mmCIF file of N, CA, C and O in Angstrom:
data_model
loop_
_atom_site.group_PDB
_atom_site.id
_atom_site.type_symbol
_atom_site.label_atom_id
_atom_site.label_comp_id
_atom_site.label_asym_id
_atom_site.label_seq_id
_atom_site.Cartn_x
_atom_site.Cartn_y
_atom_site.Cartn_z
ATOM 1 N N MET A 1 24.032 14.834 -37.379
ATOM 2 C CA MET A 1 23.200 14.771 -38.409
ATOM 3 C C MET A 1 22.301 16.001 -38.612
ATOM 4 O O MET A 1 21.849 16.586 -37.722
ATOM 5 N N GLY A 2 22.597 16.532 -39.894
ATOM 6 C CA GLY A 2 22.227 18.136 -39.785
ATOM 7 C C GLY A 2 20.464 18.020 -40.502
ATOM 8 O O GLY A 2 20.341 17.016 -41.078
ATOM 9 N N ARG A 3 19.995 19.177 -40.795
ATOM 10 C CA ARG A 3 18.727 19.158 -41.424
ATOM 11 C C ARG A 3 18.785 19.092 -42.799
ATOM 12 O O ARG A 3 19.636 20.374 -43.302
ATOM 13 N N HIS A 4 18.682 18.600 -43.743
ATOM 14 C CA HIS A 4 18.978 18.842 -45.436
ATOM 15 C C HIS A 4 17.856 19.171 -46.168
ATOM 16 O O HIS A 4 17.990 19.334 -47.230
ATOM 17 N N THR A 5 16.842 19.109 -45.363
ATOM 18 C CA THR A 5 15.457 19.423 -46.329
ATOM 19 C C THR A 5 15.194 20.883 -46.208
ATOM 20 O O THR A 5 14.125 21.680 -47.066
ATOM 21 N N GLY A 6 15.638 21.803 -45.495
ATOM 22 C CA GLY A 6 15.474 23.397 -45.467
ATOM 23 C C GLY A 6 14.828 23.745 -44.330
ATOM 24 O O GLY A 6 14.204 22.790 -43.069
ATOM 25 N N ALA A 7 13.860 24.642 -44.267
ATOM 26 C CA ALA A 7 13.115 25.430 -43.259
ATOM 27 C C ALA A 7 11.772 24.515 -43.133
ATOM 28 O O ALA A 7 11.232 24.459 -44.074
ATOM 29 N N PHE A 8 11.446 24.475 -42.138
ATOM 30 C CA PHE A 8 9.966 24.263 -41.922
ATOM 31 C C PHE A 8 9.147 25.159 -42.170
ATOM 32 O O PHE A 8 9.435 25.440 -41.040
ATOM 33 N N VAL A 9 7.889 25.014 -42.952
ATOM 34 C CA VAL A 9 6.818 25.851 -42.616
ATOM 35 C C VAL A 9 5.626 25.184 -42.478
ATOM 36 O O VAL A 9 5.473 24.390 -43.537
ATOM 37 N N TYR A 10 4.669 25.232 -41.606
ATOM 38 C CA TYR A 10 3.306 24.506 -41.786
ATOM 39 C C TYR A 10 2.755 25.066 -42.920
ATOM 40 O O TYR A 10 2.427 26.686 -42.587
ATOM 41 N N LYS A 11 1.806 24.201 -43.580
ATOM 42 C CA LYS A 11 1.269 24.921 -44.555
ATOM 43 C C LYS A 11 -0.098 24.572 -44.368
ATOM 44 O O LYS A 11 -1.261 24.687 -44.976
ATOM 45 N N GLY A 12 -0.612 23.941 -43.198
ATOM 46 C CA GLY A 12 -1.893 23.659 -42.987
ATOM 47 C C GLY A 12 -2.424 22.717 -43.858
ATOM 48 O O GLY A 12 -3.715 22.892 -44.210
ATOM 49 N N ALA A 13 -2.105 21.668 -44.419
ATOM 50 C CA ALA A 13 -2.915 20.762 -45.121
ATOM 51 C C ALA A 13 -3.977 20.251 -44.909
ATOM 52 O O ALA A 13 -3.742 19.639 -43.364
ATOM 53 N N GLY A 14 -4.535 20.157 -45.506
ATOM 54 C CA GLY A 14 -5.656 19.276 -45.072
ATOM 55 C C GLY A 14 -6.894 20.491 -44.734
ATOM 56 O O GLY A 14 -7.766 20.104 -44.718
ATOM 57 N N LYS A 15 -6.357 21.808 -44.355
ATOM 58 C CA LYS A 15 -7.427 22.180 -43.498
ATOM 59 C C LYS A 15 -7.704 23.388 -44.973
ATOM 60 O O LYS A 15 -6.860 23.626 -45.908
ATOM 61 N N LYS A 16 -9.085 23.744 -44.456
ATOM 62 C CA LYS A 16 -9.686 24.387 -46.123
ATOM 63 C C LYS A 16 -9.505 26.379 -45.120
ATOM 64 O O LYS A 16 -9.281 26.613 -43.953
ATOM 65 N N GLN A 17 -9.517 26.873 -46.267
ATOM 66 C CA GLN A 17 -9.745 28.503 -45.833
ATOM 67 C C GLN A 17 -10.943 28.745 -45.096
ATOM 68 O O GLN A 17 -12.321 28.051 -45.458
ATOM 69 N N ARG A 18 -10.971 29.661 -44.194
ATOM 70 C CA ARG A 18 -12.420 29.999 -43.945
ATOM 71 C C ARG A 18 -13.549 30.511 -44.941
ATOM 72 O O ARG A 18 -13.296 30.851 -45.891
ATOM 73 N N ASP A 19 -14.842 30.162 -44.435
ATOM 74 C CA ASP A 19 -15.652 30.584 -45.039
ATOM 75 C C ASP A 19 -15.822 32.091 -46.033
ATOM 76 O O ASP A 19 -15.766 32.735 -46.759
ATOM 77 N N ASP A 20 -15.511 32.668 -44.868
ATOM 78 C CA ASP A 20 -15.311 34.078 -44.793
ATOM 79 C C ASP A 20 -13.913 34.885 -45.305
ATOM 80 O O ASP A 20 -13.835 35.829 -45.069
ATOM 81 N N ALA A 21 -13.299 34.098 -45.433
ATOM 82 C CA ALA A 21 -11.719 34.720 -46.011
ATOM 83 C C ALA A 21 -11.652 35.333 -47.285
ATOM 84 O O ALA A 21 -12.616 35.112 -48.186
ATOM 85 N N SER A 22 -10.931 36.480 -47.669
ATOM 86 C CA SER A 22 -11.180 37.325 -48.425
ATOM 87 C C SER A 22 -10.561 36.598 -49.560
ATOM 88 O O SER A 22 -9.889 35.437 -49.817
ATOM 89 N N GLU A 23 -10.880 37.113 -50.816
ATOM 90 C CA GLU A 23 -10.245 36.183 -52.015
ATOM 91 C C GLU A 23 -8.607 36.149 -52.328
ATOM 92 O O GLU A 23 -8.268 35.348 -52.814
ATOM 93 N N ALA A 24 -8.351 37.511 -51.998
ATOM 94 C CA ALA A 24 -6.858 37.307 -51.749
ATOM 95 C C ALA A 24 -6.708 36.565 -50.994
ATOM 96 O O ALA A 24 -5.220 36.290 -51.179
ATOM 97 N N ASP A 25 -6.980 36.707 -49.847
ATOM 98 C CA ASP A 25 -6.445 35.276 -48.721
ATOM 99 C C ASP A 25 -6.287 33.997 -49.761
ATOM 100 O O ASP A 25 -5.110 33.417 -49.437
ATOM 101 N N LYS A 26 -7.663 33.763 -50.489
ATOM 102 C CA LYS A 26 -7.340 32.211 -51.187
ATOM 103 C C LYS A 26 -6.673 32.198 -52.210
ATOM 104 O O LYS A 26 -5.522 31.372 -52.466
ATOM 105 N N VAL A 27 -6.327 33.177 -52.880
ATOM 106 C CA VAL A 27 -5.717 33.346 -54.246
ATOM 107 C C VAL A 27 -4.137 33.506 -53.713
ATOM 108 O O VAL A 27 -3.237 32.845 -54.447
ATOM 109 N N CYS A 28 -3.575 34.035 -52.829
ATOM 110 C CA CYS A 28 -2.238 34.471 -52.215
ATOM 111 C C CYS A 28 -2.006 33.854 -51.136
ATOM 112 O O CYS A 28 -0.652 33.889 -50.877
ATOM 113 N N SER A 29 -2.474 32.509 -50.820
ATOM 114 C CA SER A 29 -2.152 31.830 -49.788
ATOM 115 C C SER A 29 -0.982 30.952 -50.039
ATOM 116 O O SER A 29 0.047 31.188 -49.143
ATOM 117 N N LYS A 30 -0.575 30.403 -51.270
ATOM 118 C CA LYS A 30 0.829 29.941 -51.408
ATOM 119 C C LYS A 30 2.467 31.164 -51.618
ATOM 120 O O LYS A 30 3.111 30.899 -50.820
ATOM 121 N N LEU A 31 1.750 32.325 -51.871
ATOM 122 C CA LEU A 31 2.806 33.273 -51.747
ATOM 123 C C LEU A 31 3.101 33.758 -50.102
ATOM 124 O O LEU A 31 4.052 34.079 -49.579
ATOM 125 N N ALA A 32 2.004 33.684 -49.306
ATOM 126 C CA ALA A 32 2.041 34.244 -48.153
ATOM 127 C C ALA A 32 3.248 32.997 -47.275
ATOM 128 O O ALA A 32 3.871 32.933 -46.534
ATOM 129 N N CYS A 33 2.896 31.612 -47.743
ATOM 130 C CA CYS A 33 3.578 30.429 -47.532
ATOM 131 C C CYS A 33 5.201 30.883 -47.823
ATOM 132 O O CYS A 33 6.011 30.278 -46.597
ATOM 133 N N ASN A 34 5.487 31.064 -48.730
ATOM 134 C CA ASN A 34 6.508 31.580 -49.141
ATOM 135 C C ASN A 34 7.371 32.610 -48.506
ATOM 136 O O ASN A 34 8.520 31.981 -48.352
ATOM 137 N N ILE A 35 6.522 33.502 -48.101
ATOM 138 C CA ILE A 35 7.498 34.614 -47.234
ATOM 139 C C ILE A 35 7.787 33.737 -46.179
ATOM 140 O O ILE A 35 9.013 34.079 -45.894
ATOM 141 N N GLN A 36 6.854 33.007 -45.273
ATOM 142 C CA GLN A 36 7.032 32.406 -43.989
ATOM 143 C C GLN A 36 8.342 31.179 -44.588
ATOM 144 O O GLN A 36 9.348 31.278 -43.290
ATOM 145 N N TRP A 37 8.647 31.080 -45.435
ATOM 146 C CA TRP A 37 9.741 29.718 -45.684
ATOM 147 C C TRP A 37 10.729 30.651 -46.087
ATOM 148 O O TRP A 37 12.020 30.058 -44.796
ATOM 149 N N CYS A 38 10.766 31.764 -46.420
ATOM 150 C CA CYS A 38 11.821 32.259 -46.498
ATOM 151 C C CYS A 38 12.729 33.164 -45.477
ATOM 152 O O CYS A 38 13.516 33.223 -45.181
ATOM 153 N N LEU A 39 11.620 33.647 -44.515
ATOM 154 C CA LEU A 39 12.073 34.204 -43.344
ATOM 155 C C LEU A 39 12.617 33.079 -42.499
ATOM 156 O O LEU A 39 13.476 33.232 -41.835
ATOM 157 N N ALA A 40 12.472 31.933 -42.594
ATOM 158 C CA ALA A 40 12.608 30.876 -41.920
ATOM 159 C C ALA A 40 13.850 30.471 -42.137
ATOM 160 O O ALA A 40 14.836 30.295 -41.301
ATOM 161 N N LYS A 41 14.369 30.572 -43.457
ATOM 162 C CA LYS A 41 15.381 29.880 -44.169
ATOM 163 C C LYS A 41 16.541 31.002 -43.882
ATOM 164 O O LYS A 41 17.742 30.646 -43.591
ATOM 165 N N ASN A 42 16.100 32.577 -43.854
ATOM 166 C CA ASN A 42 17.331 33.130 -43.427
ATOM 167 C C ASN A 42 17.035 33.977 -42.107
ATOM 168 O O ASN A 42 17.328 35.333 -42.105
ATOM 169 N N ASN A 43 16.759 33.563 -41.012
ATOM 170 C CA ASN A 43 16.731 33.929 -39.688
ATOM 171 C C ASN A 43 15.991 35.066 -39.545
ATOM 172 O O ASN A 43 16.133 36.152 -38.808
ATOM 173 N N HIS A 44 14.868 35.097 -40.072
ATOM 174 C CA HIS A 44 13.480 36.329 -40.175
ATOM 175 C C HIS A 44 14.521 37.620 -40.378
ATOM 176 O O HIS A 44 14.002 38.456 -39.663
ATOM 177 N N LYS A 45 15.293 37.484 -41.349
ATOM 178 C CA LYS A 45 15.629 38.864 -41.991
ATOM 179 C C LYS A 45 14.859 39.447 -43.315
ATOM 180 O O LYS A 45 15.104 38.798 -44.186
ATOM 181 N N GLN A 46 13.940 40.261 -42.954
ATOM 182 C CA GLN A 46 13.033 40.508 -43.924
ATOM 183 C C GLN A 46 13.647 40.979 -45.206
ATOM 184 O O GLN A 46 13.112 40.918 -46.298
ATOM 185 N N VAL A 47 14.392 41.749 -45.020
ATOM 186 C CA VAL A 47 15.486 42.449 -46.218
ATOM 187 C C VAL A 47 15.949 41.569 -47.151
ATOM 188 O O VAL A 47 15.967 41.464 -48.696
ATOM 189 N N LEU A 48 16.295 39.948 -46.753
ATOM 190 C CA LEU A 48 16.407 39.053 -47.466
ATOM 191 C C LEU A 48 15.174 38.374 -48.138
ATOM 192 O O LEU A 48 15.471 37.373 -49.283
ATOM 193 N N CYS A 49 14.110 38.753 -47.648
ATOM 194 C CA CYS A 49 12.710 37.959 -48.338
ATOM 195 C C CYS A 49 11.891 38.856 -49.094
ATOM 196 O O CYS A 49 10.633 38.622 -49.592
ATOM 197 N N GLN A 50 12.273 40.054 -49.521
ATOM 198 C CA GLN A 50 11.430 41.433 -50.182
ATOM 199 C C GLN A 50 11.155 41.002 -51.301
ATOM 200 O O GLN A 50 10.046 41.026 -51.497
ATOM 201 N N SER A 51 11.723 40.279 -52.204
ATOM 202 C CA SER A 51 11.069 39.618 -53.156
ATOM 203 C C SER A 51 9.867 38.985 -53.433
ATOM 204 O O SER A 51 8.967 39.185 -53.875
ATOM 205 N N PHE A 52 9.875 38.076 -51.969
ATOM 206 C CA PHE A 52 8.564 37.046 -51.678
ATOM 207 C C PHE A 52 7.399 38.178 -51.440
ATOM 208 O O PHE A 52 6.387 38.104 -51.456
ATOM 209 N N VAL A 53 7.783 38.826 -50.325
ATOM 210 C CA VAL A 53 6.925 40.375 -49.932
ATOM 211 C C VAL A 53 6.443 40.561 -50.884
ATOM 212 O O VAL A 53 5.271 40.906 -50.965
ATOM 213 N N GLU A 54 7.053 41.198 -52.098
ATOM 214 C CA GLU A 54 6.658 42.299 -53.338
ATOM 215 C C GLU A 54 5.904 40.858 -54.015
ATOM 216 O O GLU A 54 4.575 41.682 -54.467
ATOM 217 N N ALA A 55 6.007 39.993 -54.351
ATOM 218 C CA ALA A 55 4.894 39.134 -55.051
ATOM 219 C C ALA A 55 4.107 39.119 -54.533
ATOM 220 O O ALA A 55 3.028 38.950 -55.092
ATOM 221 N N TRP A 56 3.689 38.785 -53.088
ATOM 222 C CA TRP A 56 2.491 38.392 -52.145
ATOM 223 C C TRP A 56 1.768 39.772 -52.419
ATOM 224 O O TRP A 56 0.428 39.644 -52.728
ATOM 225 N N GLN A 57 2.118 40.853 -52.311
ATOM 226 C CA GLN A 57 1.576 42.155 -52.330
ATOM 227 C C GLN A 57 1.354 42.576 -53.771
ATOM 228 O O GLN A 57 0.099 42.941 -53.554
ATOM 229 N N ASN A 58 1.940 42.417 -54.652
ATOM 230 C CA ASN A 58 1.169 42.362 -56.008
ATOM 231 C C ASN A 58 -0.175 41.405 -55.978
ATOM 232 O O ASN A 58 -0.858 41.989 -57.032
ATOM 233 N N CYS A 59 0.079 40.039 -55.667
ATOM 234 C CA CYS A 59 -1.334 39.252 -55.754
ATOM 235 C C CYS A 59 -2.312 39.836 -55.360
ATOM 236 O O CYS A 59 -3.464 39.935 -55.823
ATOM 237 N N VAL A 60 -1.718 40.291 -54.006
ATOM 238 C CA VAL A 60 -3.186 41.071 -53.016
ATOM 239 C C VAL A 60 -4.006 41.980 -53.945
ATOM 240 O O VAL A 60 -4.728 42.300 -53.854
ATOM 241 N N ASP A 61 -3.105 43.193 -54.275
ATOM 242 C CA ASP A 61 -3.122 44.529 -55.021
ATOM 243 C C ASP A 61 -3.999 43.986 -56.132
ATOM 244 O O ASP A 61 -4.722 44.434 -56.489
ATOM 245 N N THR A 62 -3.732 42.957 -56.835
ATOM 246 C CA THR A 62 -4.208 42.289 -58.508
ATOM 247 C C THR A 62 -5.891 41.933 -57.585
ATOM 248 O O THR A 62 -6.403 42.316 -58.460
ATOM 249 N N VAL A 63 -5.747 40.875 -57.027
ATOM 250 C CA VAL A 63 -7.308 40.342 -56.754
ATOM 251 C C VAL A 63 -8.036 41.473 -56.164
ATOM 252 O O VAL A 63 -8.853 41.334 -56.657
ATOM 253 N N ASN A 64 -7.808 42.312 -55.318
ATOM 254 C CA ASN A 64 -8.388 43.291 -54.993
ATOM 255 C C ASN A 64 -8.548 44.487 -56.015
ATOM 256 O O ASN A 64 -10.050 44.810 -56.351
ATOM 257 N N LYS A 65 -8.024 44.826 -57.147
ATOM 258 C CA LYS A 65 -8.447 45.355 -58.319
ATOM 259 C C LYS A 65 -9.483 44.874 -58.823
ATOM 260 O O LYS A 65 -10.346 45.386 -59.423
ATOM 261 N N ASN A 66 -9.375 43.578 -58.998
ATOM 262 C CA ASN A 66 -9.976 42.873 -59.928
ATOM 263 C C ASN A 66 -11.733 42.684 -58.854
ATOM 264 O O ASN A 66 -12.728 42.756 -59.873
ATOM 265 N N GLU A 67 -11.463 42.463 -57.877
ATOM 266 C CA GLU A 67 -12.718 42.716 -57.096
ATOM 267 C C GLU A 67 -13.140 44.100 -57.091
ATOM 268 O O GLU A 67 -14.283 43.831 -57.258
ATOM 269 N N ARG A 68 -12.746 44.990 -56.954
ATOM 270 C CA ARG A 68 -13.550 46.294 -57.370
ATOM 271 C C ARG A 68 -13.918 46.390 -58.413
ATOM 272 O O ARG A 68 -15.215 47.326 -58.660
ATOM 273 N N GLU A 69 -13.129 46.115 -59.237
ATOM 274 C CA GLU A 69 -13.714 46.597 -61.071
ATOM 275 C C GLU A 69 -15.007 45.345 -61.242
ATOM 276 O O GLU A 69 -16.041 45.878 -61.476
ATOM 277 N N ARG A 70 -14.981 44.446 -60.608
ATOM 278 C CA ARG A 70 -16.525 43.670 -60.828
ATOM 279 C C ARG A 70 -17.225 43.824 -59.945
ATOM 280 O O ARG A 70 -18.712 43.800 -60.231
ATOM 281 N N ALA A 71 -17.093 44.574 -58.918
ATOM 282 C CA ALA A 71 -18.404 45.125 -57.835
ATOM 283 C C ALA A 71 -18.767 46.532 -59.148
ATOM 284 O O ALA A 71 -20.145 46.566 -58.855
ATOM 285 N N ARG A 72 -17.890 46.860 -59.559
ATOM 286 C CA ARG A 72 -18.384 48.175 -60.039
ATOM 287 C C ARG A 72 -19.359 47.787 -61.558
ATOM 288 O O ARG A 72 -20.311 48.841 -61.879
ATOM 289 N N GLU A 73 -18.909 46.823 -61.903
ATOM 290 C CA GLU A 73 -19.491 46.362 -63.044
ATOM 291 C C GLU A 73 -21.091 45.969 -62.636
ATOM 292 O O GLU A 73 -22.235 45.722 -63.898
ATOM 293 N N LYS A 74 -21.363 45.321 -61.679
ATOM 294 C CA LYS A 74 -22.793 45.010 -60.900
ATOM 295 C C LYS A 74 -23.799 46.291 -60.947
ATOM 296 O O LYS A 74 -23.717 47.348 -60.746
#
């Protein structure tokens, strides 16, 4: 009997982000889980998961840019 549901990635269901977690950590957490899922599914070959890594990096960059712009406005 084989595994039919794919790779298991613990997502910390029911746990909250730390109070001091960065905004990028909070907003982009699903994308980070997607990276772990892809790596587990593909025998930890990062080259096969590059699109997930790039999506996460774009999210982090966008959130950080927006935070810097808000800080300048104050």
